[in-house]
Tab-separated table of C-alpha atoms and ligand atoms in Angstrom:
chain	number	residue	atom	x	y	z
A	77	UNK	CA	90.584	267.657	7.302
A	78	UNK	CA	87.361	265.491	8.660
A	79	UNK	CA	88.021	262.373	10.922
A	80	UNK	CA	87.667	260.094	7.877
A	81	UNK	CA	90.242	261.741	5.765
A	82	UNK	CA	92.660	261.383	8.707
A	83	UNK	CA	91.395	257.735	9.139
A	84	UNK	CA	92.314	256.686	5.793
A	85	UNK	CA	95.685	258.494	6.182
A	86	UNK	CA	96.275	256.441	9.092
A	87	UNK	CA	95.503	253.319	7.282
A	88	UNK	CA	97.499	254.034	3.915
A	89	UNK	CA	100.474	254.764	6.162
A	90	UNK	CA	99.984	251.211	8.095
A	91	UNK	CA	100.126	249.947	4.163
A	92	UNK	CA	103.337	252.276	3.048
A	93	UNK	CA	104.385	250.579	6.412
A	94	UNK	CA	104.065	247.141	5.517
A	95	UNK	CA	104.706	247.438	1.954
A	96	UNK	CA	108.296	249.022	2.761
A	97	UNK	CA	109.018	246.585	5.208
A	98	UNK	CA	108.371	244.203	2.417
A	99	UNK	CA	110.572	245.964	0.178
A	100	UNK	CA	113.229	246.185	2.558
A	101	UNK	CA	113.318	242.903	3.261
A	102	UNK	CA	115.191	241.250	5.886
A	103	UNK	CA	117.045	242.520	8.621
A	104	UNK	CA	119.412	239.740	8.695
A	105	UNK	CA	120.263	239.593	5.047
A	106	UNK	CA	121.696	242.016	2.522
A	107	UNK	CA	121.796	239.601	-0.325
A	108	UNK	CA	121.022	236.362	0.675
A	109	UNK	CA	121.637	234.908	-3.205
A	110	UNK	CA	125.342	235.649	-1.786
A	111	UNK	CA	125.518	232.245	0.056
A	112	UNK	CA	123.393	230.682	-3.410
A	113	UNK	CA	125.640	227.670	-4.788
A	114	UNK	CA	125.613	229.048	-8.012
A	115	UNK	CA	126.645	232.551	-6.989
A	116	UNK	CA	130.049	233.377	-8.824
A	117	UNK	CA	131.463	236.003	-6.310
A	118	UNK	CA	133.904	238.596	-8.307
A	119	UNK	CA	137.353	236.829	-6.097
A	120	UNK	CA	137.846	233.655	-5.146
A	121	UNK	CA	140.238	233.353	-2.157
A	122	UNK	CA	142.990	230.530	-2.022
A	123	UNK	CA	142.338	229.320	-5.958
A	124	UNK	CA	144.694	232.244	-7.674
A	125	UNK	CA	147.266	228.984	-8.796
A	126	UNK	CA	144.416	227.108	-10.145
A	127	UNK	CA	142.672	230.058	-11.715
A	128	UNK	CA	145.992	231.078	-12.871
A	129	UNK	CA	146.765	227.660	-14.387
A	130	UNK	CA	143.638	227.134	-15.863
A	131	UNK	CA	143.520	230.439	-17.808
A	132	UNK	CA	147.007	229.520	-19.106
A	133	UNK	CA	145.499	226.127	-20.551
A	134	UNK	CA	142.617	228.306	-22.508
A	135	UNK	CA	144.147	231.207	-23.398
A	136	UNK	CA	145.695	229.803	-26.999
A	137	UNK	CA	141.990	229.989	-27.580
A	138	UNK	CA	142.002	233.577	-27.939
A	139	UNK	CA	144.254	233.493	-31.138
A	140	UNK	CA	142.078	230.534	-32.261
A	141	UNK	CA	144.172	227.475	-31.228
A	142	UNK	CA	143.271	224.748	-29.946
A	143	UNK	CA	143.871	224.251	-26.307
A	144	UNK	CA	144.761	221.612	-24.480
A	145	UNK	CA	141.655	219.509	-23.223
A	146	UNK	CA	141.677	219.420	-19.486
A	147	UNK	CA	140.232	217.220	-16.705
A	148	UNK	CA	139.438	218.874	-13.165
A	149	UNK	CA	138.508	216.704	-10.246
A	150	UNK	CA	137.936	217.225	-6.449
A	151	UNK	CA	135.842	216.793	-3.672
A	152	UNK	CA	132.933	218.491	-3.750
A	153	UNK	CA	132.508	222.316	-2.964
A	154	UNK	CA	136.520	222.911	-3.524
A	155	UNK	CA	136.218	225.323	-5.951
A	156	UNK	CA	135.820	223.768	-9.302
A	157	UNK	CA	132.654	224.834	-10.457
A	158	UNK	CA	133.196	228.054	-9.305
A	159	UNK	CA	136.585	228.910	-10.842
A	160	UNK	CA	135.781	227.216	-14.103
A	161	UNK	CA	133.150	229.887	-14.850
A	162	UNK	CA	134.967	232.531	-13.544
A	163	UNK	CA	137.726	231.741	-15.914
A	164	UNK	CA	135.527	231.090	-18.906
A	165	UNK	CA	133.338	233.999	-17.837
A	166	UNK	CA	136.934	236.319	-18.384
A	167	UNK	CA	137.841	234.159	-21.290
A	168	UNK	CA	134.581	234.564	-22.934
A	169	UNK	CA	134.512	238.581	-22.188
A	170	UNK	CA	138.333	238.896	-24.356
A	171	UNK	CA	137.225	237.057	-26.626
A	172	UNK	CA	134.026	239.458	-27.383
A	173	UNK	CA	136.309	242.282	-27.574
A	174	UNK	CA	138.885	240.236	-29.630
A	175	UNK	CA	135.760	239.624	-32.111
A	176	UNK	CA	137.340	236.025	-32.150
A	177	UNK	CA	134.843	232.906	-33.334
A	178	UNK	CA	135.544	231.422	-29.644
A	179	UNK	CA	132.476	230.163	-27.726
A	180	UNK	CA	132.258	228.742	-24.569
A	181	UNK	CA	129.188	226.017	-23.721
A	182	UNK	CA	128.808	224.974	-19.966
A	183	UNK	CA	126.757	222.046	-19.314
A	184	UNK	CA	126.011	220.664	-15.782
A	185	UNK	CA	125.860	216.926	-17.328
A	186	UNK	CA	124.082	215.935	-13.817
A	187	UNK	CA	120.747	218.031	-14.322
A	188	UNK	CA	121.256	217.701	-18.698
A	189	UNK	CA	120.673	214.088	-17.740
A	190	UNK	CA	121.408	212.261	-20.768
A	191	UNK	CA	124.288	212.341	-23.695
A	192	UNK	CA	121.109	213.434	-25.788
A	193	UNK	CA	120.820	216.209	-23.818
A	194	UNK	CA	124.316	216.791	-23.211
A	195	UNK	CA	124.973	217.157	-26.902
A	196	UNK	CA	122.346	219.223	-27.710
A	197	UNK	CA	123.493	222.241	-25.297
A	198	UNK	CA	126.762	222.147	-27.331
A	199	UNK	CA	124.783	222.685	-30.643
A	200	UNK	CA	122.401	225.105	-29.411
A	201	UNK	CA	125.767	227.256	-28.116
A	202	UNK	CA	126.745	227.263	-31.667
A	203	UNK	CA	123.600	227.610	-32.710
A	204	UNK	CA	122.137	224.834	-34.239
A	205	UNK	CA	118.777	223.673	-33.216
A	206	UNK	CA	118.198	220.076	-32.783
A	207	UNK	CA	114.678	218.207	-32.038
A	208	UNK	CA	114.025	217.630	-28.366
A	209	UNK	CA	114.099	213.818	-29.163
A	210	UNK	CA	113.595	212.162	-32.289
A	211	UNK	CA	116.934	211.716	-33.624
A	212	UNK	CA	119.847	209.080	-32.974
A	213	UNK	CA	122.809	210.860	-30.696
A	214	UNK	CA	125.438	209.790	-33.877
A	215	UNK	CA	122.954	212.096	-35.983
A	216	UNK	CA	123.304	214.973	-33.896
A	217	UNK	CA	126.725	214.303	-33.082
A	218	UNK	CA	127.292	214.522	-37.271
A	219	UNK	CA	125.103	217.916	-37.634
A	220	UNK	CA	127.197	218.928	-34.719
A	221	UNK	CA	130.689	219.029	-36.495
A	222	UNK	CA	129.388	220.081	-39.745
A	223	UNK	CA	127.636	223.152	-38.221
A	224	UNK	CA	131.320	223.317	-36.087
A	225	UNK	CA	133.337	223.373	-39.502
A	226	UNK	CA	131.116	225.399	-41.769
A	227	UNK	CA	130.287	228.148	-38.843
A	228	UNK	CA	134.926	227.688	-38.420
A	229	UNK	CA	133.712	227.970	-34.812
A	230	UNK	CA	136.327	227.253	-31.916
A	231	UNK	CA	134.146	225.747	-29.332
A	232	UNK	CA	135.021	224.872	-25.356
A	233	UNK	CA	132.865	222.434	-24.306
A	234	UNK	CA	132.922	222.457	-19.865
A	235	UNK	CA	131.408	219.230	-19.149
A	236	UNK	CA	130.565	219.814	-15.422
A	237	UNK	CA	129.941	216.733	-13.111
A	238	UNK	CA	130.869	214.597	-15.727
A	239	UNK	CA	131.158	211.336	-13.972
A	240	UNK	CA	127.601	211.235	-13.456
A	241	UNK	CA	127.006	210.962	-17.165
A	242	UNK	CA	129.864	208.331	-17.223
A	243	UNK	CA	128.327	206.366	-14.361
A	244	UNK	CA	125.048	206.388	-15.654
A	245	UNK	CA	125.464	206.695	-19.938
A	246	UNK	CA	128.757	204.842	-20.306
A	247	UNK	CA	131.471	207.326	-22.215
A	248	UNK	CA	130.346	206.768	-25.292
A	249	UNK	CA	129.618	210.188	-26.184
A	250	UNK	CA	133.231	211.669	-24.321
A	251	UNK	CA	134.593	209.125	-26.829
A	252	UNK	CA	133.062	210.698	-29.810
A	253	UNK	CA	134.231	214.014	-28.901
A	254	UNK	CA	137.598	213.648	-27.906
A	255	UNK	CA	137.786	212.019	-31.344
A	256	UNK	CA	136.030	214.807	-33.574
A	257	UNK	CA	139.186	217.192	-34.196
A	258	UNK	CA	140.495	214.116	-36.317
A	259	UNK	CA	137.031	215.363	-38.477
A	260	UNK	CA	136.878	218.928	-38.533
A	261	UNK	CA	138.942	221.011	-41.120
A	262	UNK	CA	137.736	224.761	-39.938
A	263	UNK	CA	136.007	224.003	-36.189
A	264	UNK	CA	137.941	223.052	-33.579
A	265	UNK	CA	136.736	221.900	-29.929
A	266	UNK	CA	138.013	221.264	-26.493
A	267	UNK	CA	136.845	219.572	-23.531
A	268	UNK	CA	136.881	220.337	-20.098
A	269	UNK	CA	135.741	218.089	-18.101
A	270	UNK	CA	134.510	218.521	-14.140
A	271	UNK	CA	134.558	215.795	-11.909
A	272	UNK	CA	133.325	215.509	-8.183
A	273	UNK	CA	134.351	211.363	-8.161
A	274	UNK	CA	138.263	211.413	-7.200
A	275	UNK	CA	138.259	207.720	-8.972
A	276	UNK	CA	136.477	208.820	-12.082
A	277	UNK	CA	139.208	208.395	-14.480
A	278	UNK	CA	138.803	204.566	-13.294
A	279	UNK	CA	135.171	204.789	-15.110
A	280	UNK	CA	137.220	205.798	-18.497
A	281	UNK	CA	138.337	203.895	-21.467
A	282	UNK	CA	142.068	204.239	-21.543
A	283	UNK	CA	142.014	206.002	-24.964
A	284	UNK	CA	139.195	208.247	-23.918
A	285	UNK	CA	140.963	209.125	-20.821
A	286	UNK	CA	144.785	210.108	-21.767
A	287	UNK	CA	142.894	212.292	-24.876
A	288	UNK	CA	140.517	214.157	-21.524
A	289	UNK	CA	143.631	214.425	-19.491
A	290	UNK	CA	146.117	216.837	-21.136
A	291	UNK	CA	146.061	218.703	-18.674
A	292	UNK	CA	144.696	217.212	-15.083
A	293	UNK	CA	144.103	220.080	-12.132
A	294	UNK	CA	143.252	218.599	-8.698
A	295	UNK	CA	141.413	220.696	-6.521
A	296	UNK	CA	142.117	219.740	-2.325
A	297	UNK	CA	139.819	220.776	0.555
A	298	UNK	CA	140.459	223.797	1.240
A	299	UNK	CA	141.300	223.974	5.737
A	300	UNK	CA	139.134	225.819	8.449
A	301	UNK	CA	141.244	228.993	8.128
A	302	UNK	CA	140.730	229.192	4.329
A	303	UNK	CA	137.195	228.056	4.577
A	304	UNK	CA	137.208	230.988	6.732
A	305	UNK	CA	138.146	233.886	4.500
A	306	UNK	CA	136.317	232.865	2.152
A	307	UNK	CA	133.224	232.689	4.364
A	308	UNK	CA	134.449	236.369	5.706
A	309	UNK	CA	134.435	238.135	2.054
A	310	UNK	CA	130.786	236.114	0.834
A	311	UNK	CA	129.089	237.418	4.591
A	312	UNK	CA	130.141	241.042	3.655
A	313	UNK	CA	127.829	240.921	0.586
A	314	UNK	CA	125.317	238.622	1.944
A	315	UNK	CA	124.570	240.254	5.787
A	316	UNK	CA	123.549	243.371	6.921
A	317	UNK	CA	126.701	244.762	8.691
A	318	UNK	CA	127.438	244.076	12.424
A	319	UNK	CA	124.397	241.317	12.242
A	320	UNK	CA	127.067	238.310	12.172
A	321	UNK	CA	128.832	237.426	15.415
A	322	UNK	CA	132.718	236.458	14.176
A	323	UNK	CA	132.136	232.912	16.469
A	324	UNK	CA	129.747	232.149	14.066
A	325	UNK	CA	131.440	232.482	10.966
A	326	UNK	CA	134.349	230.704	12.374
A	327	UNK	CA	132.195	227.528	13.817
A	328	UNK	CA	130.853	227.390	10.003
A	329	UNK	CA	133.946	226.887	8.838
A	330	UNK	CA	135.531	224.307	11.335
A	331	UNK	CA	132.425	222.405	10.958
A	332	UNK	CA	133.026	222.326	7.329
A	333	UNK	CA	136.550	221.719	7.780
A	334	UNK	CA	135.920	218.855	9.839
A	335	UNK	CA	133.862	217.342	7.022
A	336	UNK	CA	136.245	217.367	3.978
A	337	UNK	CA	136.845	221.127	3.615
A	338	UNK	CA	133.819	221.733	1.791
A	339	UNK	CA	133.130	225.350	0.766
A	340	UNK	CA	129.121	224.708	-0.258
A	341	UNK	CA	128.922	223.068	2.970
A	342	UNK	CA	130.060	226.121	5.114
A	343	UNK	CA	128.032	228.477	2.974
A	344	UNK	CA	125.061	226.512	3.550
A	345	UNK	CA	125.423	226.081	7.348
A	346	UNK	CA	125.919	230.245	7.062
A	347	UNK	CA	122.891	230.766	5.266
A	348	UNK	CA	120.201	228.785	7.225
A	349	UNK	CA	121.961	229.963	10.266
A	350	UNK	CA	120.868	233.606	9.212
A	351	UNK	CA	117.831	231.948	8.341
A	352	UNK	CA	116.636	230.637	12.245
A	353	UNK	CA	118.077	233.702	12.887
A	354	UNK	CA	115.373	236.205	10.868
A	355	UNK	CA	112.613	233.888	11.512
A	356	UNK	CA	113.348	234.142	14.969
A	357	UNK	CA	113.415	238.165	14.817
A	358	UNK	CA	117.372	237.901	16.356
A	359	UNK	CA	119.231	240.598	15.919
A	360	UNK	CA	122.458	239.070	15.395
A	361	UNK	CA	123.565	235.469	14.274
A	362	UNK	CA	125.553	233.481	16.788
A	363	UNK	CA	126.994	230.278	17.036
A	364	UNK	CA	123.687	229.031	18.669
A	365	UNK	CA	122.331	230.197	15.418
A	366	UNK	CA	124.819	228.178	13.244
A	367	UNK	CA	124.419	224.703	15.946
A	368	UNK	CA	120.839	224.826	15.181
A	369	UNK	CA	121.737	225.103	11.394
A	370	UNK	CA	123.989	222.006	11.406
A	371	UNK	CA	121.147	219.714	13.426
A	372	UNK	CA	118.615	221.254	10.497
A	373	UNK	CA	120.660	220.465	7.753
A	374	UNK	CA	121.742	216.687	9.118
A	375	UNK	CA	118.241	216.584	9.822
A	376	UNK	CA	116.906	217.238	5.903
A	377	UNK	CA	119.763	215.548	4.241
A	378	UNK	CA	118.895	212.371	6.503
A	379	UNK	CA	115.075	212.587	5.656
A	380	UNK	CA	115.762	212.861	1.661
A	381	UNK	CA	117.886	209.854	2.080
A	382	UNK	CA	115.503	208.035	3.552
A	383	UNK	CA	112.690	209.087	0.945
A	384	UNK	CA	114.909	207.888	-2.217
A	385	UNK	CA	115.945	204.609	-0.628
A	386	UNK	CA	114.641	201.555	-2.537
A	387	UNK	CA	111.619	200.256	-0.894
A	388	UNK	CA	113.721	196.751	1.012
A	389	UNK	CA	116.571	198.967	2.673
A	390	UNK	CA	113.439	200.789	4.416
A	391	UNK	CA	112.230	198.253	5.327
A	392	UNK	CA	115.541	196.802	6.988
A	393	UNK	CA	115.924	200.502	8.216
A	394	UNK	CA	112.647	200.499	9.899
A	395	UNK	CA	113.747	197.016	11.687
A	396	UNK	CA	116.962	198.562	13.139
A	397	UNK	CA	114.590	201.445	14.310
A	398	UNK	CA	111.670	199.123	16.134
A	399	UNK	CA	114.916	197.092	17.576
A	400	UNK	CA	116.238	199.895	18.811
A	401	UNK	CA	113.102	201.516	20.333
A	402	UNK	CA	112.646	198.320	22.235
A	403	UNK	CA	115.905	199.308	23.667
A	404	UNK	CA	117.937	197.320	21.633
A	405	UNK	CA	121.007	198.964	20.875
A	406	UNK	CA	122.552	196.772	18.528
A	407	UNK	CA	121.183	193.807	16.586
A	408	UNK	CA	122.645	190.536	15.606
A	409	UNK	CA	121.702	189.966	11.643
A	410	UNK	CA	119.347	187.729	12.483
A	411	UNK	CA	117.481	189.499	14.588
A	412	UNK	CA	116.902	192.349	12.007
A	413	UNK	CA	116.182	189.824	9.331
A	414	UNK	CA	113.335	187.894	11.754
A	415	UNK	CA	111.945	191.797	11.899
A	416	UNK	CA	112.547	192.641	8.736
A	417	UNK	CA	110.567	189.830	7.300
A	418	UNK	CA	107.701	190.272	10.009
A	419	UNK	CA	107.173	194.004	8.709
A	420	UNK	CA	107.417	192.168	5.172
A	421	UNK	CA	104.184	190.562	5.747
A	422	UNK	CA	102.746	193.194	7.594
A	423	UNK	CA	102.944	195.275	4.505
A	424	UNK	CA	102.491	192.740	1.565
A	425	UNK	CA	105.876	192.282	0.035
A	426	UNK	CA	107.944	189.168	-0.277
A	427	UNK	CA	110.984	189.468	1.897
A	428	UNK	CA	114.696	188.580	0.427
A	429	UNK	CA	116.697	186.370	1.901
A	430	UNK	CA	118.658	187.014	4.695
A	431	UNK	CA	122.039	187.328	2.595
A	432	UNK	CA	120.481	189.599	0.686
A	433	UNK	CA	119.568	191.300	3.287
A	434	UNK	CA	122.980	191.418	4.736
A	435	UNK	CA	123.763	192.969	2.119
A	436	UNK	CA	121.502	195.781	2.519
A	437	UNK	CA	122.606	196.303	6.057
A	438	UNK	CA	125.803	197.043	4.626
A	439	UNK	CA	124.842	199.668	1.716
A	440	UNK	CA	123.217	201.326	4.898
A	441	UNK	CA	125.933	201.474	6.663
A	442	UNK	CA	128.193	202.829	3.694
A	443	UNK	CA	125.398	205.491	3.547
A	444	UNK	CA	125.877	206.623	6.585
A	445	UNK	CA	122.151	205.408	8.317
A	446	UNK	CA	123.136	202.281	10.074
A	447	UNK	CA	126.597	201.342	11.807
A	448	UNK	CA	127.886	197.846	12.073
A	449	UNK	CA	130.290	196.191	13.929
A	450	UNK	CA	131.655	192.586	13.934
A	451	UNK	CA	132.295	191.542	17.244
A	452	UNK	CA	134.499	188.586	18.235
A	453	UNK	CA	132.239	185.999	20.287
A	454	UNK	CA	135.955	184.247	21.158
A	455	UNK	CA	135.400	180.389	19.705
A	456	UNK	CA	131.704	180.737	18.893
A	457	UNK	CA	132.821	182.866	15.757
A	458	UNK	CA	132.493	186.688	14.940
A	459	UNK	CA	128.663	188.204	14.927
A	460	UNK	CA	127.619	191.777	13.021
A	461	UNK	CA	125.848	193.994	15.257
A	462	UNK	CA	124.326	196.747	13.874
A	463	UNK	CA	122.680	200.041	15.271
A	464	UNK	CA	121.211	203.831	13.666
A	465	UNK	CA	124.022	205.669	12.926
A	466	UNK	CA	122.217	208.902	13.195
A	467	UNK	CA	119.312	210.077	16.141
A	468	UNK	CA	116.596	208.191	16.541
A	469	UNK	CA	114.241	211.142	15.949
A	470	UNK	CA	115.639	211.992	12.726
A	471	UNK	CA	115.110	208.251	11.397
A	472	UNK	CA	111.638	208.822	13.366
A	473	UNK	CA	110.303	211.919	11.177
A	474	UNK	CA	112.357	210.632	7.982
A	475	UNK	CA	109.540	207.485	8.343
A	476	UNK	CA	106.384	210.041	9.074
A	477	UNK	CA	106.733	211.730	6.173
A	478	UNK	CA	106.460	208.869	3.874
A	479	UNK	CA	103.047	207.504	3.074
A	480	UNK	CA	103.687	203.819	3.053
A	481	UNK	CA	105.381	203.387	6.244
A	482	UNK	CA	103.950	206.298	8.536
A	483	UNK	CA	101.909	203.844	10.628
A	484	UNK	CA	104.150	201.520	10.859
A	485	UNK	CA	106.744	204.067	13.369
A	486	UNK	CA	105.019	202.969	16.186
A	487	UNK	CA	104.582	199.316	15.124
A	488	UNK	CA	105.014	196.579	18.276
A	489	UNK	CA	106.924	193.295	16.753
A	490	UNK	CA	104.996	190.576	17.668
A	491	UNK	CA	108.676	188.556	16.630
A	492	UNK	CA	109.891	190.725	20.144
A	493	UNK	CA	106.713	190.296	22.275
A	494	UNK	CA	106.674	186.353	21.819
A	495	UNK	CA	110.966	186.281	22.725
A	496	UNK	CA	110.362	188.497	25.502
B	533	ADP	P1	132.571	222.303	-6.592
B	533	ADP	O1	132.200	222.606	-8.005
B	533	ADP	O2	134.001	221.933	-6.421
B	533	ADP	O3	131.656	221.305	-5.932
B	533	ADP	P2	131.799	225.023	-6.174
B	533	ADP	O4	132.684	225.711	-7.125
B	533	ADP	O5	130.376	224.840	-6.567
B	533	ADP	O6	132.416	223.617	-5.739
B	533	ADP	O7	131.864	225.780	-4.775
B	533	ADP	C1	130.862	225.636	-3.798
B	533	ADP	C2	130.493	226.984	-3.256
B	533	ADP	O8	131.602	227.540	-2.573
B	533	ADP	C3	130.106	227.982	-4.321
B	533	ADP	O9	129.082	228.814	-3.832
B	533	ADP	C4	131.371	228.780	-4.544
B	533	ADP	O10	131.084	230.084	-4.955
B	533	ADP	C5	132.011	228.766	-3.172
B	533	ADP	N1	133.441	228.780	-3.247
B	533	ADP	C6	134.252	227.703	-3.482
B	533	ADP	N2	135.528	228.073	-3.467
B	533	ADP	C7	135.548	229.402	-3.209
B	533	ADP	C8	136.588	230.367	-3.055
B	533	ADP	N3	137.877	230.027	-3.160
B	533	ADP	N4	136.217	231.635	-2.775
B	533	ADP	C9	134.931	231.981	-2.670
B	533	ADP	N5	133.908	231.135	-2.805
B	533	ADP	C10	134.209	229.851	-3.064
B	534	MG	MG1	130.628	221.720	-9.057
């Protein structure tokens, strides 16, 4: 074999080399879509009563009754989602054996967007095509039970994150179909509906609400031990074995816990954990690892905030931020407002008034970016002082990345420089 032969050897093995590193992926990870939010694992750990309840509701579906409708609520990442389509996922596999008419339609109403849209995942499920647009929701909603009642279908509609609909739409459209059993002679349909907002039966018309709520399940945060387990059996699928540290998996879940016992929070503080960790080239994921996660994920969640705030509450935030890089810790009202209507004019908007403005200050601090206090000033009255309510830095690189008020992070306030 000549020199050159063995030369290109040498470089098609550097290729296999690469290419089967590629292939083989991570080190860290066995299946990272494991820790994915939309990953239905095969158990789910601390829900049996609720799966067990649930399947009870829907199971008179299988003979072709109607079952009861059913409204689930909790705080988010407690389960819902998850056991909903594992039950309906079992449901819908009997019924394929049973050769029964039963379908099963699960809509996410939050990304569907609009009752439109909502309604026209139900009739696709049964298989009736509608126009994208074009046609008045009270049409589709009438093709809807005719095609229901001459296909004798049994449909269960799972309305998922249905308060956002309700919020946003008005119930209008839950109204319509907790009514349309009075219509149908050979169709039948139920509702379940999936709700994140604890007070969402609040947003409901009394008569649309006791028809929703049949049946009601309430799903609590689940504690740091459960959060736990259930973080123990998801890491056995998703990590390579003896790559997780046990400290790690057990800060994720108190940190979670100490939140409100949310499940999608844990897995996410798991997964970019493993993340630093394989960029890194670590062997193992530690609790380092999973610290570094939680400041990351703070970090983005504060920065999207910030980019989808409304253009005045930047600008208010921005004031708090200059006040406080000038030292000031917290601000009297008027202080922001003499700021906040500086950086107005800077940038070529009208300012609001300062009550409006007040006003803003406190939507912030419901959000979670500012903090105010009222402080007691003994017979001069009570004053609101406000400061950030998360790092500086974050608030910092939150501002860089937006267009409009990247140069303005390092902004002096001529209102400070002429009080000083
Ligand atoms: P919700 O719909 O209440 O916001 P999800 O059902 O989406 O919450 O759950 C969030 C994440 O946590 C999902 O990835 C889900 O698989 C997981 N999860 C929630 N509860 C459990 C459980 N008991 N066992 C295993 N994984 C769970
Ligand atoms: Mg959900």
């Amino acid at each position: 074999m000549g020199s050159r032969d063995s030369e290109m050897e040498g470089q098609e093995n550097i290729l296999q080399e690469i290419f089967d590193n590629f292939l083989r992926g991570s080190t860290v990870f066995k299946r990272r879509e494991a820790l994915r939010h939309d990953y239905v694992p095969d158990s789910l750990p601390h829900r049996e009563d609720h799966i067990r309840h649930l399947a009870e509701i829907l199971a008179p579906a299988l003979r072709g009754s109607l079952c009861s409708n059913v409204l689930i609520y909790g705080k988010t990442g407690t389960g819902k989602t998850a056991v909903t389509r594992f039950v309906s996922k079992k449901l819908a596999e009997r019924a394929e054996v049973l050769g029964s008419s039963l379908k099963i339609c699960f809509v996410n109403c939050r990304i569907a967007g609009t009752q439109y849209r909502v309604l026209s995942a139900l009739c696709s499920e049964i298989g009736l095509r509608v126009p994208f647009t074009g046609l008045a929701v009270g049409e589709v909603f009438d093709r809807f039970k005719q095609a229901l009642d001459s296909r004798q279908v049994l449909l269960i509609a799972v309305l998922d994150e249905i308060d956002t609909i309700v919020r946003n739409r008005g119930d209008a459209l839950l109204y319509e179909l907790t009514r349309a059993n009075a219509n149908l002679q050979n169709g039948k349909l139920s509702i379940l509906g999936i709700s994140n907002d604890l007070r969402f039966k609040e947003l409901l018309d009394p008569r649309v609400m006791s028809t929703l709520s049949e049946e009601e399940l309430v799903f609590g945060p689940y504690n740091a031990d459960e959060l736990q387990n259930i973080l123990e059996a998801r890491a056995r699928i998703a990590f390579e074995d003896n790559v997780l540290k046990q400290g790690a998996v057990k800060l994720c879940a108190a940190l979670a816990a100490a939140e409100h016992g949310d499940a999608r929070r844990a897995l996410d503080l798991l997964r970019v954990a493993g993340e630093l960790a394989e960029r890194n080239g670590d062997k193992h994921v530690s609790e380092d690892h999973v610290r570094r996660a939680e400041k990351r994920i703070e970090h983005n969640r504060v920065a999207e905030t910030i980019k989808t705030l409304p253009t005045h509450s930047k600008i208010v935030l921005l004031s708090v931020y200059l006040l406080n890089r000038s030292n000031i810790n917290r601000s009297a009202t008027g202080d922001i407002y003499n700021l906040y209507s500086e950086l107005c004019a800077e940038l070529g908007f009208g300012s609001l008034t300062q009550r409006r403005v007040s006003g803003l200050i406190n939507e912030l601090d419901v959000i979670g970016l500012l903090n105010s206090r009222v402080t007691s000033l003994g017979r001069y009255g009570r004053t609101k002082k406000t400061s950030l309510a998360v790092p500086h830095k974050i608030v910092r690189d939150g501002f860089l990345e937006d267009d409009r008020f990247r140069g303005m992070v390092d902004y002096t306030p001529r209102y400070l420089s002429s009080s000083l």
